[in-house]
Coordinates of C-alpha atoms and ligand atoms in Angstrom, one line a residue:
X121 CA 16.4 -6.7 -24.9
X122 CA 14.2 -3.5 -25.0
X123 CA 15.3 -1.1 -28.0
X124 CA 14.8 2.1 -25.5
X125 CA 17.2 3.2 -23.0
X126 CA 15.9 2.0 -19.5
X127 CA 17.1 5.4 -18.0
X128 CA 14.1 6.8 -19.9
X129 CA 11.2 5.8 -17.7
X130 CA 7.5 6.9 -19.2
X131 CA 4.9 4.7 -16.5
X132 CA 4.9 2.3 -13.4
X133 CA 5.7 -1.1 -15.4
X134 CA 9.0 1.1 -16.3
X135 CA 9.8 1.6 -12.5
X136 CA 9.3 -2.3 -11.8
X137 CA 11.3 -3.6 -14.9
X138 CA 14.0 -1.3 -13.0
X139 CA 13.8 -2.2 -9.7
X140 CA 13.9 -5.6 -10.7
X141 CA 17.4 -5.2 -11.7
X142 CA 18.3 -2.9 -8.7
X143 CA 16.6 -4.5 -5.9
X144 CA 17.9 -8.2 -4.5
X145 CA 15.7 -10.7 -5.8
X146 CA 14.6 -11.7 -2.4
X147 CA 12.7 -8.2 -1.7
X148 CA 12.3 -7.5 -5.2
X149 CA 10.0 -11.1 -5.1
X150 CA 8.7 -10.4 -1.2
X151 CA 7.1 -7.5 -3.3
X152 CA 5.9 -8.4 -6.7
X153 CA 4.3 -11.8 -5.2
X154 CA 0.8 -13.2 -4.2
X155 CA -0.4 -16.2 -2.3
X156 CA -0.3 -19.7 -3.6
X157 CA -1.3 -19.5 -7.3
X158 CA -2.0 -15.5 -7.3
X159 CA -4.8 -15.8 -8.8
X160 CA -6.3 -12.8 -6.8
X161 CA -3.1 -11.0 -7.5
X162 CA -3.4 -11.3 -10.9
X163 CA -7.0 -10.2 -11.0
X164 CA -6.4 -6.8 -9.2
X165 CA -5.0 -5.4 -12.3
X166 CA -6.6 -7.8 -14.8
X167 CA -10.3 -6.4 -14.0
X168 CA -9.3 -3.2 -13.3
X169 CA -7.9 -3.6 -17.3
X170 CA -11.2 -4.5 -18.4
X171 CA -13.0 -1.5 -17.5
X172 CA -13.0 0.8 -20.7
X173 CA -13.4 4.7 -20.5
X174 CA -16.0 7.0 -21.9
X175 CA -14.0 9.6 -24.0
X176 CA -15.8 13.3 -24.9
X177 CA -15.0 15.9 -26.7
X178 CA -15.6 19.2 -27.1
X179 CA -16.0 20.3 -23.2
X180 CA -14.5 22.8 -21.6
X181 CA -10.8 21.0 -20.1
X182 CA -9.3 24.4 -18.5
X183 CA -8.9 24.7 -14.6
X184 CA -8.9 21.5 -13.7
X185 CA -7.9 19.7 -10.6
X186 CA -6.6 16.7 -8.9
X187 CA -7.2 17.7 -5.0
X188 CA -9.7 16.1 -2.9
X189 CA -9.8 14.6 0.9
X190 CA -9.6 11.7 2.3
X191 CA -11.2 11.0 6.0
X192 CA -11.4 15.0 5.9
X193 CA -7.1 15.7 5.1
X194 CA -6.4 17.2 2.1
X195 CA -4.6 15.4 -0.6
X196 CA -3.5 16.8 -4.1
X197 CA -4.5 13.4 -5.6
X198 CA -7.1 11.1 -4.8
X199 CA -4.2 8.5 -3.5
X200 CA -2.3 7.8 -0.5
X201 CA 0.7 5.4 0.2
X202 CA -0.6 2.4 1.7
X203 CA 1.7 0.3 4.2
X204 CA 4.2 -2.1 3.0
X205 CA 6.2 -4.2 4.9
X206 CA 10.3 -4.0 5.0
X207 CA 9.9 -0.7 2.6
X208 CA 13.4 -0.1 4.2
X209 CA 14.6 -3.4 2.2
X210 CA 13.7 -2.3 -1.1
X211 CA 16.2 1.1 -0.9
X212 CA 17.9 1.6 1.9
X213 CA 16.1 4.0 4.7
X214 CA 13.0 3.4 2.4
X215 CA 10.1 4.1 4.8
X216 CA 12.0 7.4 5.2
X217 CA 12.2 8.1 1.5
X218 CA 8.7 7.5 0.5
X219 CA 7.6 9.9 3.2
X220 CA 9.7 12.6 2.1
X221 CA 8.2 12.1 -1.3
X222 CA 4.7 11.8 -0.6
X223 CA 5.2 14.8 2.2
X224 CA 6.4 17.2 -1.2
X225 CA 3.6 15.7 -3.2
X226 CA 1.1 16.8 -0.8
X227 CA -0.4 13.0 -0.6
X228 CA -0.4 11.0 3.0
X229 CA 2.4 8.3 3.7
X230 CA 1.2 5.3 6.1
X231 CA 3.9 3.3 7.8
X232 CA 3.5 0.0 8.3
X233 CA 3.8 -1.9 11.6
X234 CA 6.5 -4.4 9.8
X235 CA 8.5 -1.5 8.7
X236 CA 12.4 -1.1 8.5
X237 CA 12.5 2.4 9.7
X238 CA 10.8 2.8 12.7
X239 CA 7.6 5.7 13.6
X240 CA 10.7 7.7 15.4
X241 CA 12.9 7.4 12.6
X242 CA 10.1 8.5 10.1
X243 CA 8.8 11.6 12.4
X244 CA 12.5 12.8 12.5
X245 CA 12.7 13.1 9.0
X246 CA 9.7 14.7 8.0
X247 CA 7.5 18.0 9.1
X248 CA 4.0 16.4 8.0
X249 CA 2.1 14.1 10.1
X250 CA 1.9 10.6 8.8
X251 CA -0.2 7.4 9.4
X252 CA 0.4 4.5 11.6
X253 CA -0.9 1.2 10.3
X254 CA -1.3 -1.2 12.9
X255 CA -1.1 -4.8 13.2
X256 CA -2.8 -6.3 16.7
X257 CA -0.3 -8.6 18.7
X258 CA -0.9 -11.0 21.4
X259 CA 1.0 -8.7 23.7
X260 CA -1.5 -5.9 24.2
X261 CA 1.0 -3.8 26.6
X262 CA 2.7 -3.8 23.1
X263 CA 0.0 -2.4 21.2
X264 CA -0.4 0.2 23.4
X265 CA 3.1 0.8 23.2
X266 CA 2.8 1.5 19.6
X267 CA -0.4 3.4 20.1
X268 CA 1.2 5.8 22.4
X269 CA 4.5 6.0 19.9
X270 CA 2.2 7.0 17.0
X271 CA 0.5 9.5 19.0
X272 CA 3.8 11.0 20.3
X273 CA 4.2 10.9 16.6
X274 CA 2.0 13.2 16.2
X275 CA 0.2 10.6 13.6
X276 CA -3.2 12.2 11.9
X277 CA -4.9 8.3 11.4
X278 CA -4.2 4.8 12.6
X279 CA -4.9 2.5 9.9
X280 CA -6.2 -0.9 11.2
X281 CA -5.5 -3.9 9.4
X282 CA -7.8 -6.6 9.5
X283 CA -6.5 -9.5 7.0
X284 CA -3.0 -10.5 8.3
X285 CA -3.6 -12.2 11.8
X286 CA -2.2 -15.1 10.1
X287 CA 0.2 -15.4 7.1
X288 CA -0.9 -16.3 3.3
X289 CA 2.1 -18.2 1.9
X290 CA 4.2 -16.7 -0.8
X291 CA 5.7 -19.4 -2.3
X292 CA 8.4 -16.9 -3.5
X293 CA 9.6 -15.7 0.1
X294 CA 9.3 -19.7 1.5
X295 CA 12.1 -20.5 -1.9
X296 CA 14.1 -17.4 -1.4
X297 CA 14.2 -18.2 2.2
X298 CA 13.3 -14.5 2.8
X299 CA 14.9 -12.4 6.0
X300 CA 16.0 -9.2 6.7
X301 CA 18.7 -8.4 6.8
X302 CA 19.5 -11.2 4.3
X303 CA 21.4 -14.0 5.2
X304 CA 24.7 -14.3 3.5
X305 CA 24.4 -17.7 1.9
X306 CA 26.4 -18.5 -1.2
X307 CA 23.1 -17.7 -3.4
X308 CA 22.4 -14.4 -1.6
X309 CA 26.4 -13.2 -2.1
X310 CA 25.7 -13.8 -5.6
X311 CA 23.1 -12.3 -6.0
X312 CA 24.2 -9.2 -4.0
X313 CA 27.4 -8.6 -5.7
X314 CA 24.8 -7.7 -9.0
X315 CA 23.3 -5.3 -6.8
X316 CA 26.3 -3.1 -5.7
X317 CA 24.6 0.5 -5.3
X318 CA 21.9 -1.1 -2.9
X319 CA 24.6 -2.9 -0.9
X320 CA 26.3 0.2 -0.6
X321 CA 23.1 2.0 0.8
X322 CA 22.5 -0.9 3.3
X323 CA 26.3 -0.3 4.4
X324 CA 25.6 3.1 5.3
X325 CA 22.5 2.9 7.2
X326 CA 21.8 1.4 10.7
X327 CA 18.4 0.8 9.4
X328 CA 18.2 -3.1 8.7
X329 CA 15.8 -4.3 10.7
X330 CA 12.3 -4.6 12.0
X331 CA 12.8 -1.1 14.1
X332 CA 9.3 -0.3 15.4
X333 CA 9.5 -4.1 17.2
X334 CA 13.5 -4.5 18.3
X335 CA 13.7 -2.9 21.7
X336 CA 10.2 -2.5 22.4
X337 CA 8.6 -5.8 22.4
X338 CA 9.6 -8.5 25.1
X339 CA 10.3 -12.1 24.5
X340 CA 10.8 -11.7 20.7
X341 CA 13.0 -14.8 19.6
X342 CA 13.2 -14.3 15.8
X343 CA 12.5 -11.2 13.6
X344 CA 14.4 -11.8 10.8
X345 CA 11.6 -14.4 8.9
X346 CA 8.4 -13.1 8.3
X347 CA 6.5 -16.2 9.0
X348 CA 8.1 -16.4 12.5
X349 CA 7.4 -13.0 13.2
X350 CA 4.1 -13.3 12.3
X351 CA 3.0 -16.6 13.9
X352 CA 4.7 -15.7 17.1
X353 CA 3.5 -12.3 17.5
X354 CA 0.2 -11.8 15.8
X355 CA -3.2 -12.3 17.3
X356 CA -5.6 -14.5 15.3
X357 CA -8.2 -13.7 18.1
X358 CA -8.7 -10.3 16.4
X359 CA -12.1 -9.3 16.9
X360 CA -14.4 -6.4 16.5
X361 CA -14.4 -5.8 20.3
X362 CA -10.8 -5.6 19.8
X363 CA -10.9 -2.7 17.2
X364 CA -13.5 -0.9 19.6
X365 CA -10.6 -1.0 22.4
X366 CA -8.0 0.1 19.8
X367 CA -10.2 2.6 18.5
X368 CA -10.8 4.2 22.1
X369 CA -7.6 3.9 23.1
X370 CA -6.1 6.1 20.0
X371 CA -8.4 8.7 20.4
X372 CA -8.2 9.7 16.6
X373 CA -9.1 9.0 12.8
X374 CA -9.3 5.3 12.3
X375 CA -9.2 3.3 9.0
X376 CA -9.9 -0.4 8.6
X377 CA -7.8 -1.6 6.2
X378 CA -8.5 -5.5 4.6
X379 CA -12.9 -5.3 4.2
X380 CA -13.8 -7.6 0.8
X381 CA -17.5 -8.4 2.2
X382 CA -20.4 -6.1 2.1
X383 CA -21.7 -7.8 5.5
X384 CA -17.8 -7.0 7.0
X385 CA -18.2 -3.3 5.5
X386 CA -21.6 -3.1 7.6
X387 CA -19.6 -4.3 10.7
X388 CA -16.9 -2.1 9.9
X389 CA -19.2 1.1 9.2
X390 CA -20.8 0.5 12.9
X391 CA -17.6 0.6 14.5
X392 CA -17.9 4.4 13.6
X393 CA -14.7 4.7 11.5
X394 CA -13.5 7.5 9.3
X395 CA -12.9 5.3 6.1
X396 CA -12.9 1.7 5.3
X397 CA -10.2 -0.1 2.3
X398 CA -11.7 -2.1 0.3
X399 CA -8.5 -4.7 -0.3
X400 CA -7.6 -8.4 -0.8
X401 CA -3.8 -7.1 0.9
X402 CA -2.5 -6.8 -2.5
X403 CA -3.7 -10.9 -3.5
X404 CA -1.2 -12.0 -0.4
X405 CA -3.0 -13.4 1.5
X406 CA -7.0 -14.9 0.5
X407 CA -5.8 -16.3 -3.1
X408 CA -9.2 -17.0 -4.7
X409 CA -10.8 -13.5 -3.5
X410 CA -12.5 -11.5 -5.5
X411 CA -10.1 -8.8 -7.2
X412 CA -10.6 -5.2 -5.4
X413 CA -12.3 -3.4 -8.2
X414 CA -15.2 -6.0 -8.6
X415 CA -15.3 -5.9 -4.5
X416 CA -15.6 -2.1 -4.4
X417 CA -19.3 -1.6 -5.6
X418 CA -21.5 -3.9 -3.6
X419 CA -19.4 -2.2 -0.5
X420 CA -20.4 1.3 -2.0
X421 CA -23.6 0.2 -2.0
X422 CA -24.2 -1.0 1.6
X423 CA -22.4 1.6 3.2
X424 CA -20.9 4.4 1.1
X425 CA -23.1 6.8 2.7
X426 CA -22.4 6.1 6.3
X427 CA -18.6 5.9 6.0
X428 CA -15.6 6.8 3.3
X429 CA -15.2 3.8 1.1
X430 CA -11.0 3.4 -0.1
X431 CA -9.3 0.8 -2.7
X432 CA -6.5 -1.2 -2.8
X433 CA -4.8 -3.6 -5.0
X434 CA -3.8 -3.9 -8.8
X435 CA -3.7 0.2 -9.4
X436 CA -0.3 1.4 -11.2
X437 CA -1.8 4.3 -13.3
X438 CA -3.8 7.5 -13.0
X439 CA -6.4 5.6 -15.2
X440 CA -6.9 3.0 -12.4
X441 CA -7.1 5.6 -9.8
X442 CA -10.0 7.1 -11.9
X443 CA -11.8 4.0 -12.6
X444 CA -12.1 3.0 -8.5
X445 CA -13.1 6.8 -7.9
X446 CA -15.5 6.2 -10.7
X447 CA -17.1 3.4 -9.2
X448 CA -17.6 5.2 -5.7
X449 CA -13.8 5.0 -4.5
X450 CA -13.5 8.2 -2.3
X451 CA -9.5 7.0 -2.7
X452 CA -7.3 4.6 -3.3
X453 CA -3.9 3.0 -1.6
X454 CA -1.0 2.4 -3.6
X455 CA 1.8 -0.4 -2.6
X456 CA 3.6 -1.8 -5.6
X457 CA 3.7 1.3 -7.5
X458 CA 5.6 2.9 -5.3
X459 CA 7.6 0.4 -3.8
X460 CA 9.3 0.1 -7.9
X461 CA 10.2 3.4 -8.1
X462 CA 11.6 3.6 -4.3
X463 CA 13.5 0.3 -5.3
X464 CA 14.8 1.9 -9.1
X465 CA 15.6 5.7 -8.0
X466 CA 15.0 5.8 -3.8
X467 CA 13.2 9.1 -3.1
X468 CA 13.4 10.4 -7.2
X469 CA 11.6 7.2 -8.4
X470 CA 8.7 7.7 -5.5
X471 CA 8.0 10.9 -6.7
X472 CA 8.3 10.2 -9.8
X473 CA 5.8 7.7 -9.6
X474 CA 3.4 9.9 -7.9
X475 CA 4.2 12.8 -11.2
X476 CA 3.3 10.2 -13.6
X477 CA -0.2 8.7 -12.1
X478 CA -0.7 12.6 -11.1
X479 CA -0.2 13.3 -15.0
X480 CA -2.1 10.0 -16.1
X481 CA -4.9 11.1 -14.3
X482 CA -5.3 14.7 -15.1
X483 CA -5.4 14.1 -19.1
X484 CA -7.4 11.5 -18.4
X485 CA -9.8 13.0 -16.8
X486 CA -10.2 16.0 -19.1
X487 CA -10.5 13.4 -22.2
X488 CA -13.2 11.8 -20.1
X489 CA -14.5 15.3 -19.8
X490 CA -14.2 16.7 -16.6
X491 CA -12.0 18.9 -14.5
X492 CA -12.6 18.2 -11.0
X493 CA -12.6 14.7 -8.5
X494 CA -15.9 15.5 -7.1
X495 CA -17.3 15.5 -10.9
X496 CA -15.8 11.8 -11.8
X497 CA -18.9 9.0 -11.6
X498 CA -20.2 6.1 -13.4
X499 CA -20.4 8.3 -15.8
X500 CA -16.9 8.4 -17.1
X501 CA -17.0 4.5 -18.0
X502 CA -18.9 2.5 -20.7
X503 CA -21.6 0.9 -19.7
X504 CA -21.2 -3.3 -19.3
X505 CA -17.4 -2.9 -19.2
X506 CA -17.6 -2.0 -15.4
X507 CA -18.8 -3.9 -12.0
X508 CA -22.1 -2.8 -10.1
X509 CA -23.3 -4.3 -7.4
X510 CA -24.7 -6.9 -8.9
X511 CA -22.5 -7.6 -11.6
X512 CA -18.9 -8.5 -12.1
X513 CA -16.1 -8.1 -15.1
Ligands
GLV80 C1 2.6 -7.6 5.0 O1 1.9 -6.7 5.1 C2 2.7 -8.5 3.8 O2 1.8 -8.5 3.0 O3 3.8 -9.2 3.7

């Protein structure tokens, strides 16, 4: 038992140790998971540990700021919300939430294909546009169903992702026997009746499902399991002539979510995109990749000048945010982070998640002696502590 009162929460491993005790185990473990031995998981944050700051003092720390762009929108933090499947599973109406929060912080929210509340749902509740991540189906009348639904969104970017045609296994959601809504086995009841303010949340929404699928895609035989869903409905044929349709067919800003490789990134960069995320999905689904930090600079390098270069995976401070802008990040995603404090507080614990890596980052920076994002380079880490090209921690 912790000797502080868990009310008082100071950082992001705060928010997780809550939501661990708010949020049933079986979403609670759908999101703190990786593949098989999560290794790669693991490694996200590990390396992104290892990289030490350069601290200085005596520079001038007044007017400093946080804002920046990313694919050309203005953000008041280098970070946007990445998609997360069933967000809506973690707090009731979550996808809703998490919007409203990042829409106030002034940061973009991306909704995930495999969301709980659906695009409608989100736009209803919200004045801001938001992203659409898609995932490409087998049923391309589908696709362009969702295509057309983000645009009467009013979506500013679709966000492509490229690493899920075909499901890593968590070994946690394949024990838990993960659906949504939950089934109520004997196990589930019990663990449910510890989780009574969530319960009541789910009671008093409509929202407990897969929305932006039910009622628009034909022949769908089982949403409830993730596996299922995916195997039945995801296209493993996914190619880059695919992406060029998608792309032409949206019209818009396009992000291509899932690149590890610096020959993919070249691929990716032809296909004349607004930004690229450098991400192993979080370490769900390649266990065995290389963690995203130590993936980020040989992609700098073969095509940060032709295209905006993004992170994901392992970052749950302001410090980490600094380190992936450091090493040529333009931004970065975050999942986990916020999914804990949507699952510990709903709407509060988002934004207070996004206050404390806002506040984490600012000091930070001004200890590492400068005031602005366009002034943070190599130059703000010690040298041999952080990957280059040709080197990894
Ligand atoms: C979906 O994006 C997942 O990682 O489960």
């Amino acid at each position: 038992m912790s000797a502080y009162p868990s009310s008082i929460v100071c950082c992001v491993e705060d928010m997780r140790q809550l939501a661990r005790r708010r949020v049933p185990r079986m979403f609670y473990d759908y999101a703190d998971s990786g593949s098989w031995t999560e290794s790669t998981y693991r490694a996200n944050e590990e390396d992104l540990q290892k990289i030490k700051l350069r601290q200085r003092v005596a520079v001038d720390m007044t007017n400093r700021s946080l804002h920046t762009t990313m694919a050309g929108i203005p953000t008041s933090m280098p970070v946007a919300i990445a998609p997360t499947g069933l967000t809506g599973m973690q707090y009731a109406d979550g996808e809703i939430l998490a919007a409203r929060a990042a829409e106030k912080f002034g940061i973009p929210f991306t909704l995930s294909t495999m969301s709980i509340c659906s695009i409608e749902d989100v736009a209803a509740y919200t004045s801001s546009p938001f992203w659409f991540q898609l995932y490409v189906m087998r049923d391309r009348a589908f696709v362009e169903n969702l295509i057309e639904r983000a645009k009467a969104a009013k979506c500013s970017a679709l966000m492509i992702t490229l690493d899920l045609q075909i499901l890593g296994q968590r070994h946690k959601d394949v024990r838990n026997a993960m659906t949504a809504p939950p089934r109520l086995t004997a196990r589930n009841l019990a663990d449910l009746v510890t989780k009574p303010k969530w319960c009541w949340n789910m009671l008093h929404t409509e929202r407990r499902t897969f929305r932006n699928i039910v009622g628009h895609a034909k022949g769908v035989s089982d949403l409830s399991s993730l596996g299922a869903w995916t195997a039945e409905q995801f296209d493993p044929r996914l190619d880059w002539a695919a992406i060029e349709w998608i792309k032409n067919r949206w019209g818009g800003k396009v992000i291509l979510k899932g690149v590890l490789d610096p020959e993919d990134a070249r691929l990716a960069a032809n296909c004349g995109v607004d930004a690229i995320v450098v991400s192993n999905h979080g370490g769900r689904q390649l266990d065995g990749a290389l963690s995203s930090i130590n993936a980020l600079p040989p992609i700098v390098e073969a095509v940060g000048k032709d295209v905006e270069v993004w992170m994901d995976g392992g970052v749950r401070s302001g410090q980490d945010v600094l380190k992936a802008v450091a090493l040529g990040a333009r931004g970065v995603l975050i999942g986990r982070a916020f999914l804990y404090g949507l699952g510990a507080q709903g709407e509060a614990g988002v934004t207070k998640v996004l206050q404390m890596i806002a506040k984490e980052m600012d000091i930070t920076m001004a200890l590492c002696g400068r005031r602005r994002i366009d002034e943070i380079d190599a130059g703000i880490l010690v040298p041999g502590t952080y990957p280059t090209p040709t080197h990894r921690v």
